[in-house]
């Protein structure tokens, strides 16, 4: 997730761009770049760091010209450094562009363009687009045709801002599965990833749809379909959001926005890793002594990882909190050990210490990380990125479901490599994996019901979340979400443990949330629910078997999904329930008391 802003009009373009970038910083902030045009010449300044630090250092506000484009980066391919910062240019330096998204087939395109003699400067997927347009220009009638031809060869997600030095009247923008919106002024036009970028100048906006490109001039805009070239009529909307609301795209909190971004984030996690997973699986296939280390929500992802590895790759990882592992594991790690660290931020002190310990003892390290270029990525042998984009809410939501997605992909790739389970089953799982974004979208539709449920439960003091097998992790994560942001006491546990102690706490009206997808232990959890019900617990069950309806006070009918994929879908209603309870109780879910997004101290 990156931020794009473009301007064409009579103002000094760099002023509009720099102020727009500051308002887009929440979308990513590891590097910045600006390109303007003056007298047919492009002026480019870019570098790693935040806009506040680089504005003066790079002289971003001194660039000449009345049209230009800016970018604030959230790295996906290539570490955040000066070279990988956008804009990227073609060989001639006449085309400069910025990108938000992931080009899935960039390796293949890069190969082809290298063979044709193009020179690449960066490690990004973005740079191929500039060279591809340059290549298409050799045969196309004009720039627009070259652009369209190039776009039709791209796979993945992309919002683009493009400037061509030989065409001083226009800027070009594209949208495909990454956001883009136009700001309509008087004698000036804006384009951006998001409304706040131009809100101080205009509140008239045109939302661009997937598969469309825009030719922007001072006086207006033309929107066309990039597959057919047909002109599309667009509606102009008047935005009446405050700046702060606009940053959250109208959502009252970042957490809610991030929950609603999960379908997209999971899709990006799949797209962004599809090419690499087999190679990673091959590199780790020989290891049998495996530790998964992490903290908080990432630790719960590790528990899901354990079940996936067991069921699919027939490997039994030990899942440990990094804070324990770092002091206890020294004597048992050696060069035959694989340590998988899961960390959204890549900066959690305990998790970093665990990776360092593993390295010191000669183990192989693999990190699953969201923040590109973070410390964990620099000290690990192998890295898998979750591609969730920046997460601002302290409670992890979309970064959790993307961690689960890449762990599932890794376990499937391992199973294929090791031939541990039937290939047809793996094919079906893989197909189902691609349906996850749709299924998440479906359960997001339960929001009103969950809000009403939150109202019913607002005064409750204790919650129990139960699950079996892979769903134990969902129970733990559901309870953690509730504790973190609503400040209600909650316990997550394996349902089998209920009658070994916690059942003593279940009395009239105590909420028991049962995570009960169909699968190996469905009948068992039904018995556990009955046990809680017999003690007058208030049963809220999530499942795809209607039998649950009879034994529950509230039943949330979940879409059918393989048990191994169910954690990605089932956690979403629990995130929403925690969110609405927090809001009802007057808490700020984005900034829970006493907690931090990234725990960089021990
Ligand atoms: C903090 C955050 C959690 C997160 C945990 C681990 O406690 O509030 O949301 O799960 O740290 O963070 P990491 O960045 O390593 O995943």
Short mmCIF file of N, CA, C and O in Angstrom, two decimals, residues 97 123 280 401 449 487 508 597:
data_model
loop_
_atom_site.label_atom_id
_atom_site.label_comp_id
_atom_site.label_asym_id
_atom_site.label_seq_id
_atom_site.Cartn_x
_atom_site.Cartn_y
_atom_site.Cartn_z
N UNK A 97 7.19 7.13 -13.62
CA UNK A 97 5.91 6.70 -13.04
C UNK A 97 6.03 6.26 -11.60
O UNK A 97 7.11 5.90 -11.12
N UNK A 123 15.27 -2.77 -7.79
CA UNK A 123 14.80 -4.16 -7.57
C UNK A 123 13.28 -4.21 -7.56
O UNK A 123 12.70 -5.20 -7.14
N UNK A 280 10.91 -21.28 -1.46
CA UNK A 280 11.10 -21.25 0.00
C UNK A 280 10.87 -22.66 0.56
O UNK A 280 11.64 -23.15 1.39
N UNK A 401 -4.70 -12.17 9.32
CA UNK A 401 -5.26 -13.05 8.27
C UNK A 401 -4.26 -13.24 7.13
O UNK A 401 -4.24 -14.29 6.50
N UNK A 449 -25.38 -7.57 12.55
CA UNK A 449 -25.74 -8.58 13.54
C UNK A 449 -24.76 -8.57 14.71
O UNK A 449 -25.15 -8.67 15.88
N UNK A 487 -11.27 -4.14 26.97
CA UNK A 487 -10.87 -4.23 28.38
C UNK A 487 -11.80 -5.16 29.17
O UNK A 487 -11.98 -5.00 30.37
N UNK A 508 -24.88 -18.61 34.93
CA UNK A 508 -25.97 -18.02 34.16
C UNK A 508 -25.53 -16.79 33.35
O UNK A 508 -25.07 -15.80 33.91
N UNK A 597 1.76 -0.64 19.33
CA UNK A 597 1.73 -1.40 18.09
C UNK A 597 2.96 -2.28 17.97
O UNK A 597 2.90 -3.41 17.52
#
